[in-house]
mmCIF file of C-alpha atoms in Angstrom:
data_model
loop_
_atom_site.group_PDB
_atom_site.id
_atom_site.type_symbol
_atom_site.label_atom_id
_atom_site.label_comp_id
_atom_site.label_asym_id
_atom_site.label_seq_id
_atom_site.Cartn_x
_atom_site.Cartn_y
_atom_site.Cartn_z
ATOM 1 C CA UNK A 1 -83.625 66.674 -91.619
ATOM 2 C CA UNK A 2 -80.294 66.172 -90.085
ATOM 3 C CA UNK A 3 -77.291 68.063 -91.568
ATOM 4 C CA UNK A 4 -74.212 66.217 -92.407
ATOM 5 C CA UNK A 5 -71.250 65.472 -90.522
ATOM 6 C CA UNK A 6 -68.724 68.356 -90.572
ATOM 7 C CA UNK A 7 -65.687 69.606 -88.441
ATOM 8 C CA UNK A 8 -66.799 72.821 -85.887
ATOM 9 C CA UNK A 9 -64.347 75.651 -85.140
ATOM 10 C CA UNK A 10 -65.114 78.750 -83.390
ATOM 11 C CA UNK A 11 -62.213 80.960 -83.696
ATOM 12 C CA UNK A 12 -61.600 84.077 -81.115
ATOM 13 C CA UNK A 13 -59.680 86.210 -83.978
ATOM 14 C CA UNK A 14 -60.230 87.059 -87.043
ATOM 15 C CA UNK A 15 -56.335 85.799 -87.653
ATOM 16 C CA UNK A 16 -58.023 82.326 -86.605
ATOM 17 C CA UNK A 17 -60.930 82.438 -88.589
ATOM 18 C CA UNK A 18 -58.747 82.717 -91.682
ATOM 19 C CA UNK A 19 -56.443 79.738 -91.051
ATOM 20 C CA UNK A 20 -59.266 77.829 -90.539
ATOM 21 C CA UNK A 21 -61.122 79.109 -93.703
ATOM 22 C CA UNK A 22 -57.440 78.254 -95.264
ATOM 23 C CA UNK A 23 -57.410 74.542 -93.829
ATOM 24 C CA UNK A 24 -60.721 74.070 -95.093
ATOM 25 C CA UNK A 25 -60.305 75.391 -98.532
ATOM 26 C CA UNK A 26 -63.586 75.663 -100.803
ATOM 27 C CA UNK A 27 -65.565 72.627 -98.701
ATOM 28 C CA UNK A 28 -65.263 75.153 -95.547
ATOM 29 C CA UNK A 29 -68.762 77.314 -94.958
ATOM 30 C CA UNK A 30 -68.592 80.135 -92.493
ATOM 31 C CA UNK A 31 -71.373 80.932 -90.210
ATOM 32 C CA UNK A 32 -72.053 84.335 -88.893
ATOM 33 C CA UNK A 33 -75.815 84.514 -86.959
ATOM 34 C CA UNK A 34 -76.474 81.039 -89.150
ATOM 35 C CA UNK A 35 -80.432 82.536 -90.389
ATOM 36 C CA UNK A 36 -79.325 81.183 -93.851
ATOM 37 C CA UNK A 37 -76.415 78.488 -93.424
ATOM 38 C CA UNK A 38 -78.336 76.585 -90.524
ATOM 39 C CA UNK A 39 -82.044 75.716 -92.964
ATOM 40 C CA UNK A 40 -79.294 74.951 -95.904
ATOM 41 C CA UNK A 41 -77.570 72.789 -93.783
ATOM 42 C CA UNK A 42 -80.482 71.129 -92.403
ATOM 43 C CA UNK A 43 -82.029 70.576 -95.800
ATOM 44 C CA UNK A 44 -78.784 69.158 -97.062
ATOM 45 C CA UNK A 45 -78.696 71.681 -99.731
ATOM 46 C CA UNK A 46 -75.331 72.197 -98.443
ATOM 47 C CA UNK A 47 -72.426 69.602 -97.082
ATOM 48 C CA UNK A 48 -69.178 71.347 -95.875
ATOM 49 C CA UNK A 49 -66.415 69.456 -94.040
ATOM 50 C CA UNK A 50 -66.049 71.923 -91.776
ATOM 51 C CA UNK A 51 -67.952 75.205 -90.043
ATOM 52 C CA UNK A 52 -66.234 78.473 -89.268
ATOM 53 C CA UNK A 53 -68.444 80.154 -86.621
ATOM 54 C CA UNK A 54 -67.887 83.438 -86.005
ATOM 55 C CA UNK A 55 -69.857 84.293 -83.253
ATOM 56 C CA UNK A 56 -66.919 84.779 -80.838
ATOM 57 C CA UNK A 57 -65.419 87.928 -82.786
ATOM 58 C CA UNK A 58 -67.141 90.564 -81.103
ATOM 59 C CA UNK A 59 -63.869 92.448 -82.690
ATOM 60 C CA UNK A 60 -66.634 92.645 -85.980
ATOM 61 C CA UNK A 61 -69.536 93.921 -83.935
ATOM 62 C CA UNK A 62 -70.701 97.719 -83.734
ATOM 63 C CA UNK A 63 -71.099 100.493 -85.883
ATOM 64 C CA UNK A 64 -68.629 103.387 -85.862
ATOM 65 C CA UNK A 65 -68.068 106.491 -86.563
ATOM 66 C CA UNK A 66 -64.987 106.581 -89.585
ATOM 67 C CA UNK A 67 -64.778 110.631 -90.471
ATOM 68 C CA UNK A 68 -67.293 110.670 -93.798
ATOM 69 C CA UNK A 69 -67.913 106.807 -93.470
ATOM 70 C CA UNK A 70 -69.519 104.895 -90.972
ATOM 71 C CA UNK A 71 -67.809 101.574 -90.531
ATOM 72 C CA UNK A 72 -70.033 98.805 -89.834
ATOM 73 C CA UNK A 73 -68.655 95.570 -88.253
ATOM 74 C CA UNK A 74 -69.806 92.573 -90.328
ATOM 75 C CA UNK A 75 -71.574 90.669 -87.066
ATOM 76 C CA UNK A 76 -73.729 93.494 -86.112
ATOM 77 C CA UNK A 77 -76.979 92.069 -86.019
ATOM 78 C CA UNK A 78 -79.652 93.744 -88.002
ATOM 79 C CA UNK A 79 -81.577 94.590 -84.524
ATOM 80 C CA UNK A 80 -78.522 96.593 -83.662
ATOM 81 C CA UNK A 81 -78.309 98.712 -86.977
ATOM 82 C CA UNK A 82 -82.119 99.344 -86.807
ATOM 83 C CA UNK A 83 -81.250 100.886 -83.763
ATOM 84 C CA UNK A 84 -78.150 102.937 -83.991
ATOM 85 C CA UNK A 85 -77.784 106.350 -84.287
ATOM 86 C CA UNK A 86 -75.116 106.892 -86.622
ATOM 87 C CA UNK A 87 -77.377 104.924 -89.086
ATOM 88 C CA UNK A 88 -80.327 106.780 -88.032
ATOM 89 C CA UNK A 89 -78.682 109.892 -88.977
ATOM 90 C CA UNK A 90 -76.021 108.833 -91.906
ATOM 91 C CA UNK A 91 -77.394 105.977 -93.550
ATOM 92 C CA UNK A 92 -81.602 106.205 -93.288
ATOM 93 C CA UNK A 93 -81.959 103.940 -96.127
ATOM 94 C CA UNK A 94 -79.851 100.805 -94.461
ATOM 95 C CA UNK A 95 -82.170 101.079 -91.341
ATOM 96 C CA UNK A 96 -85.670 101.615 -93.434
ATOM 97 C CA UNK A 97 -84.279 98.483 -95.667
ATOM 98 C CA UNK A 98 -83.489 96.364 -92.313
ATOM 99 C CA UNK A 99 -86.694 97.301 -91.343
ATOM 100 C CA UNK A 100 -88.320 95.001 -94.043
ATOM 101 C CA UNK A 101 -85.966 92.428 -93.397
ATOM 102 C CA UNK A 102 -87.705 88.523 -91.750
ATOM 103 C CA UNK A 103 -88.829 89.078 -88.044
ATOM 104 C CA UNK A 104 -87.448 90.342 -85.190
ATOM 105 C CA UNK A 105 -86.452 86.962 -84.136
ATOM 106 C CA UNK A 106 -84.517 86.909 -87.340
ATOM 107 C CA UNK A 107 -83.392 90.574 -87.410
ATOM 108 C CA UNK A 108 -81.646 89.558 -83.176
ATOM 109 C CA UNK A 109 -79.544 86.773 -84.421
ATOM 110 C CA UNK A 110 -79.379 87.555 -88.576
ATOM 111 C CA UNK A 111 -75.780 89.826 -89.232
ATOM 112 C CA UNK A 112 -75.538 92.586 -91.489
ATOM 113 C CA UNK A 113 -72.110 90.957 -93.224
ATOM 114 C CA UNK A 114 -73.720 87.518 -93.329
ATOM 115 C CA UNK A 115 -76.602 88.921 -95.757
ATOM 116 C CA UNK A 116 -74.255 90.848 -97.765
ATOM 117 C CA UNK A 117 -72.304 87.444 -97.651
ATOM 118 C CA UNK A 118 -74.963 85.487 -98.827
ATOM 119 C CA UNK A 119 -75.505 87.261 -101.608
ATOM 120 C CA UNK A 120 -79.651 86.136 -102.152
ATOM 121 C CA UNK A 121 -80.615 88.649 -104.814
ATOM 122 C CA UNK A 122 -83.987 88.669 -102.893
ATOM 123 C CA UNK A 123 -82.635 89.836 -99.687
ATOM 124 C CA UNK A 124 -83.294 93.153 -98.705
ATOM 125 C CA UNK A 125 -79.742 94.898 -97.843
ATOM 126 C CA UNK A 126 -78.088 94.287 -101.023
ATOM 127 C CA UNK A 127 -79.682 97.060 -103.371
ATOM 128 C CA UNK A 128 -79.046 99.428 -100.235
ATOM 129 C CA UNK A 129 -75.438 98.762 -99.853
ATOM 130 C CA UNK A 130 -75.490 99.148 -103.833
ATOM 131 C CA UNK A 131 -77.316 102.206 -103.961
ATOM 132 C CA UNK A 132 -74.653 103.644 -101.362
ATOM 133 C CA UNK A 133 -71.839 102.989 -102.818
ATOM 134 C CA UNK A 134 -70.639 100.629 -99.805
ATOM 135 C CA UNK A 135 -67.500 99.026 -99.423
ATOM 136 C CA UNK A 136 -67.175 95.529 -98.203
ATOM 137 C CA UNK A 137 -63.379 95.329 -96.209
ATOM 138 C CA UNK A 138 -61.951 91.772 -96.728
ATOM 139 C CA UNK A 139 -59.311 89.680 -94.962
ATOM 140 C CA UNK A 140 -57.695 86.654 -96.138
ATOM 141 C CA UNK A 141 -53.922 85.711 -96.101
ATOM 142 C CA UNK A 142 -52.709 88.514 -97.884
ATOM 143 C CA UNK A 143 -53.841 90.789 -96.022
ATOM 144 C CA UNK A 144 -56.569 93.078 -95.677
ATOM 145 C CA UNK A 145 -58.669 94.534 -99.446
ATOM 146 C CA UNK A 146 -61.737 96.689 -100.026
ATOM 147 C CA UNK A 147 -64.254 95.619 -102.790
ATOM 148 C CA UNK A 148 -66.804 98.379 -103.852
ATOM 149 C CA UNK A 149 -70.267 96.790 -103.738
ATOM 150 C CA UNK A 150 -70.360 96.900 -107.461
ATOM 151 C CA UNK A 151 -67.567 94.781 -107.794
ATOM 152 C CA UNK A 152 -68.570 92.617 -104.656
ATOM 153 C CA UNK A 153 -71.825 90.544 -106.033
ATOM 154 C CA UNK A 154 -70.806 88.960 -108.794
ATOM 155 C CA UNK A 155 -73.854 85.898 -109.491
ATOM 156 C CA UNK A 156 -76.807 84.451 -107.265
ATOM 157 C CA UNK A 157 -75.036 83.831 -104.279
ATOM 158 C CA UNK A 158 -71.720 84.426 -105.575
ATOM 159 C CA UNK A 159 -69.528 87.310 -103.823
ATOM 160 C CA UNK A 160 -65.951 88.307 -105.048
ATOM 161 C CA UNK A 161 -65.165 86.919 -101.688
ATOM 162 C CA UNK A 162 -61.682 84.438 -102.138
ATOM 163 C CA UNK A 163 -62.882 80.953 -100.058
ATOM 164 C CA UNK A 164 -60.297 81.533 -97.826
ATOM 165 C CA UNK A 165 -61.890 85.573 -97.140
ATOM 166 C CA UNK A 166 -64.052 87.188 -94.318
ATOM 167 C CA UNK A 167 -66.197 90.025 -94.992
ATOM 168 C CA UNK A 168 -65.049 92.188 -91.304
ATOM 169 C CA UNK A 169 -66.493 95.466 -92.227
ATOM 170 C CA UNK A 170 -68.359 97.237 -94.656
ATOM 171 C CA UNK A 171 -67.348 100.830 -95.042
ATOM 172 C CA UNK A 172 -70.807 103.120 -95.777
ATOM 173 C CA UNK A 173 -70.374 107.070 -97.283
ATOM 174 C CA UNK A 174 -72.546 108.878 -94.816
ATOM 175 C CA UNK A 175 -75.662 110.572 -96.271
ATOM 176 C CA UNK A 176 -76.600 113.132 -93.794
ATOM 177 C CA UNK A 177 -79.656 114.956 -94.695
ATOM 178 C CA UNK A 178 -80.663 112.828 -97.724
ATOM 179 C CA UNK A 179 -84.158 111.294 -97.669
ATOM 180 C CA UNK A 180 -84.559 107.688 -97.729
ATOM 181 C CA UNK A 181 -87.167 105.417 -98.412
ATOM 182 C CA UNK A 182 -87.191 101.148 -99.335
ATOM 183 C CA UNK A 183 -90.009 100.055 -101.026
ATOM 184 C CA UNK A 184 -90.878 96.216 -100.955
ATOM 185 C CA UNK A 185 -93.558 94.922 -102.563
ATOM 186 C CA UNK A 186 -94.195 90.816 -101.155
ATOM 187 C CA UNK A 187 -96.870 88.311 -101.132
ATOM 188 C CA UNK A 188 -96.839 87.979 -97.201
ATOM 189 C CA UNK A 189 -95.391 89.562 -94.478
ATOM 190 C CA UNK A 190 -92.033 88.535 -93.317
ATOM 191 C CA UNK A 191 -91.217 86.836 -97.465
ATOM 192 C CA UNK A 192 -88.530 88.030 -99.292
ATOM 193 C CA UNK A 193 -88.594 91.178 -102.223
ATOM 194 C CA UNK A 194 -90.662 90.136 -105.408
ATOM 195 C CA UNK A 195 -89.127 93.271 -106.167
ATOM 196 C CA UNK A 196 -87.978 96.110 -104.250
ATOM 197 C CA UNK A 197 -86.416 99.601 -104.571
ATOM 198 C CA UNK A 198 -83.579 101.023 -102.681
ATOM 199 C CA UNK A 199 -83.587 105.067 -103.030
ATOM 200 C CA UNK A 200 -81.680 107.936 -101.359
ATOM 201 C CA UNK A 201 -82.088 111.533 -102.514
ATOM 202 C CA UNK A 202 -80.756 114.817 -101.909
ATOM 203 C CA UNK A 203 -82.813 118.339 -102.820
ATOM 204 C CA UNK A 204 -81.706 121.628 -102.557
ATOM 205 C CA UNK A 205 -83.959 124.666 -103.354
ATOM 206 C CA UNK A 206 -86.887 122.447 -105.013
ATOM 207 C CA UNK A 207 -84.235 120.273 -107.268
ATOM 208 C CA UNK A 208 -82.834 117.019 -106.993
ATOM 209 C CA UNK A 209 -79.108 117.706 -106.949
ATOM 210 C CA UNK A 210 -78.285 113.630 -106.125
ATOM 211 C CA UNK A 211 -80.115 110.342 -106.501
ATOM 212 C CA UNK A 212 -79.187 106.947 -105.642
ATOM 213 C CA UNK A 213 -81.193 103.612 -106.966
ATOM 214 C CA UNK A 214 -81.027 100.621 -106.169
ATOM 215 C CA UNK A 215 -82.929 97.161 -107.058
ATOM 216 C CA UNK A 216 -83.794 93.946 -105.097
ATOM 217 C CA UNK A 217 -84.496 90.997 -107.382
ATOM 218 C CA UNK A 218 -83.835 92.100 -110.850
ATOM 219 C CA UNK A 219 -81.257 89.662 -111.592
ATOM 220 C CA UNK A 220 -78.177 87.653 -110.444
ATOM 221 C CA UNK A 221 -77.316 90.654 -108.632
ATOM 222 C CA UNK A 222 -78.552 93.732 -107.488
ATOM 223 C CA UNK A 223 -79.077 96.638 -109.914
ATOM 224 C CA UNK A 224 -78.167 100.373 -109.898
ATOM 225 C CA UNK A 225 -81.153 102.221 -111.853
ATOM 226 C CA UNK A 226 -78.649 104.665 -113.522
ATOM 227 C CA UNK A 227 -81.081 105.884 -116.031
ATOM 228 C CA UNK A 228 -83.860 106.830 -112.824
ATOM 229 C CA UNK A 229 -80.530 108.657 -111.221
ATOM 230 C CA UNK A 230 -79.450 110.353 -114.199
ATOM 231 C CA UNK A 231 -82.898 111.292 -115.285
ATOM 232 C CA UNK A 232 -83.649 112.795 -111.775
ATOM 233 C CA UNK A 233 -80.745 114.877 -111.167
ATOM 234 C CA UNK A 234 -81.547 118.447 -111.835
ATOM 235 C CA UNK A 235 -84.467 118.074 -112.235
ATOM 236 C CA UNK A 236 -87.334 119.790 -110.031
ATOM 237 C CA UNK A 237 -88.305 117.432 -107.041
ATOM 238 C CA UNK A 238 -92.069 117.448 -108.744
ATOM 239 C CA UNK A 239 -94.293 114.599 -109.543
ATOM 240 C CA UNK A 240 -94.157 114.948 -113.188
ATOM 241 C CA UNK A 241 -90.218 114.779 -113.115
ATOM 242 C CA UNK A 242 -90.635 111.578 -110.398
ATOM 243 C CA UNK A 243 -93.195 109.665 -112.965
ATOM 244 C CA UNK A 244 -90.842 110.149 -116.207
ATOM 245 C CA UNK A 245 -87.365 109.017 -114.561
ATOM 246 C CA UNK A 246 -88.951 106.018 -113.463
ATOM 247 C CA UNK A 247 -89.911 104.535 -116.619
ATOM 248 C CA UNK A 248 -86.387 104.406 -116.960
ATOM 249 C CA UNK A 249 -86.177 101.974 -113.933
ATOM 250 C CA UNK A 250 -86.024 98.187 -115.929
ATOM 251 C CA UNK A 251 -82.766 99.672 -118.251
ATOM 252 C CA UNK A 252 -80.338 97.212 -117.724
ATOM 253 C CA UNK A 253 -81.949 94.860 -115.313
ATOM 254 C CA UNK A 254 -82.632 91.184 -116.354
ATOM 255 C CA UNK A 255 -85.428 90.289 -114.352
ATOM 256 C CA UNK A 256 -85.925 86.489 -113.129
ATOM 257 C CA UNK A 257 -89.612 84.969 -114.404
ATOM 258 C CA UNK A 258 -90.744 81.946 -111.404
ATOM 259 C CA UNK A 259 -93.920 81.111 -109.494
ATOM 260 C CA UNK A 260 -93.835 84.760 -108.192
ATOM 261 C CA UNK A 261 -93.807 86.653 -111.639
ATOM 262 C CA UNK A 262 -92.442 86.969 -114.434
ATOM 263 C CA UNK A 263 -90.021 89.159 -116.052
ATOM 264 C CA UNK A 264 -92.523 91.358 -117.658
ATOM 265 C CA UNK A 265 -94.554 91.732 -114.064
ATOM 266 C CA UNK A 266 -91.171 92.352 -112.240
ATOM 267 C CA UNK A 267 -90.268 95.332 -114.723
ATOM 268 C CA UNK A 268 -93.607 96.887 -114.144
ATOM 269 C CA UNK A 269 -93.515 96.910 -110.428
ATOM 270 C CA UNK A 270 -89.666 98.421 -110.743
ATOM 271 C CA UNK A 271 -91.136 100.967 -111.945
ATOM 272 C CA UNK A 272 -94.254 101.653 -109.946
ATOM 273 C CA UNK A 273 -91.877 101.184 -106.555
ATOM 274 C CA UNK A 274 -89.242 103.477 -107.856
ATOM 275 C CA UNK A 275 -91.457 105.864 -108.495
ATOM 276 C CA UNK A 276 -93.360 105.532 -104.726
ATOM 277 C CA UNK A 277 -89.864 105.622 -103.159
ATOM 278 C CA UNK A 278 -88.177 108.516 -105.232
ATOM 279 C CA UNK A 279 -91.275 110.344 -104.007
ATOM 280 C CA UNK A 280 -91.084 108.944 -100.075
ATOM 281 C CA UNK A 281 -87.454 110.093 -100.438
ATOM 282 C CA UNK A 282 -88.238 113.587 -101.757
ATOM 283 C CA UNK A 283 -91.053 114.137 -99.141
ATOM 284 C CA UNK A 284 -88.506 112.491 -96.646
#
């Protein structure tokens, strides 16, 4: 299909991009590598007057060193943070989860801000950033705020983002010597998470002394497994401890029920995935 007519900007700052987001108010869309906005549009799912594209701020590109953060520029693709360093070493879990993510045709032109943008709660980068206790950095015309990622997805594809916001950067604790592992459990290669489990751990003489969870798909929003993190920490980095803090894995989730499975099925495999990526992790 052919989209509707709308108005095309393609700002050179990020000052720009927010008067035009302004001028647009809520009927504005913005458009960072366009993998999601450009099939919405097409389908007519979505009609906005006018198009922000961001494309021309390489000003939001890279990933940086930030003392104990790594500051990751909202239009990196996810082909560059597979391949970075600083992720490779800081942040394992963001590169194993971009691993999973579409194709590589996807992963050269998709952006790591525009999926965090999006807000799908079947995309694979959410839980991650969740799990890690990211923070999304936010312009608009007041200025410049930072939104932990448990404040930042609010509903299915609903952000805390103002319509007249960019996501820049996302700020991302560095977890140096942690093991890392995303499970994903699909019907094909290349779909998105049925379910799927973000987790980062740190052990220290046989014990888990720090666990992060995360869900994909287990609601409007992604899910932090508190009960897996607080049953794991302390506890020795055995099997037996693994199997009984991941039964605690559905607490608090509410689980969607569609043509993929149901709510029931989708609580199940949280807990067989957390408990095959705490172990990856621990092994890591």
């Amino acid at each position: 299909m052919i989209p509707a007519a709308f108005d095309y900007v393609a700002p050179t700052t990020v000052e720009e991009a927010v008067r035009a987001l302004a001028a647009g108010g809520e009927d504005a869309k913005v458009m960072a590598g366009g993998q999601s906005l450009i099939p919405v549009l097409r389908m007519r799912l979505a009609a906005p007057t006018v198009v922000v594209d961001l494309s021309g701020l390489t000003e939001l590109t890279g990933v940086h060193d930030d003392g104990d953060w790594l500051r990751i520029g909202a239009m990196t693709t996810h082909h560059e943070v597979q391949r970075d360093p600083l992720v490779r070493r800081h942040a394992a879990l963001l590169r194993l989860a971009t691993d999973t993510v579409a194709d590589p045709q996807v992963r050269h032109r998709g952006t790591f801000g525009g999926s965090l943008a999006h807000a799908d709660p079947a995309g694979d980068l959410l839980a991650p950033a969740l799990a890690l206790d990211a923070v999304m950095v936010c312009v608009g015309p007041d200025g410049t705020r930072e939104v932990p990622a448990a404040e930042f997805f609010v509903d299915y594809f609903t952000t805390a983002l103002a319509p007249d916001e960019l996501l820049t950067h996302v700020k991302v604790p560095k977890l140096t010597g942690w093991g890392a592992r995303y499970e994903k459990f699909n019907r094909v290669a290349q779909a998105w998470s049925i379910v799927a489990v973000a987790a980062a751990v740190r052990v220290s003489d046989g014990r888990i002394t720090d666990a992060r969870v995360g869900l994909t798909n287990m609601g409007p929003t992604p899910v932090r497994a508190r009960g897996v993190e607080e049953a794991l920490v302390g506890q020795p980095a055995t099997a037996e401890a693994i199997t009984a803090a991941a039964t605690r894995a559905a607490e608090g989730a509410d689980p969607p029920s569609d043509g993929n499975a149901d709510a029931e099925y989708r609580s199940h495999l949280a807990r067989v995935l957390t408990e095959r990526a705490v172990t990856a992790a621990v092994s890591a």
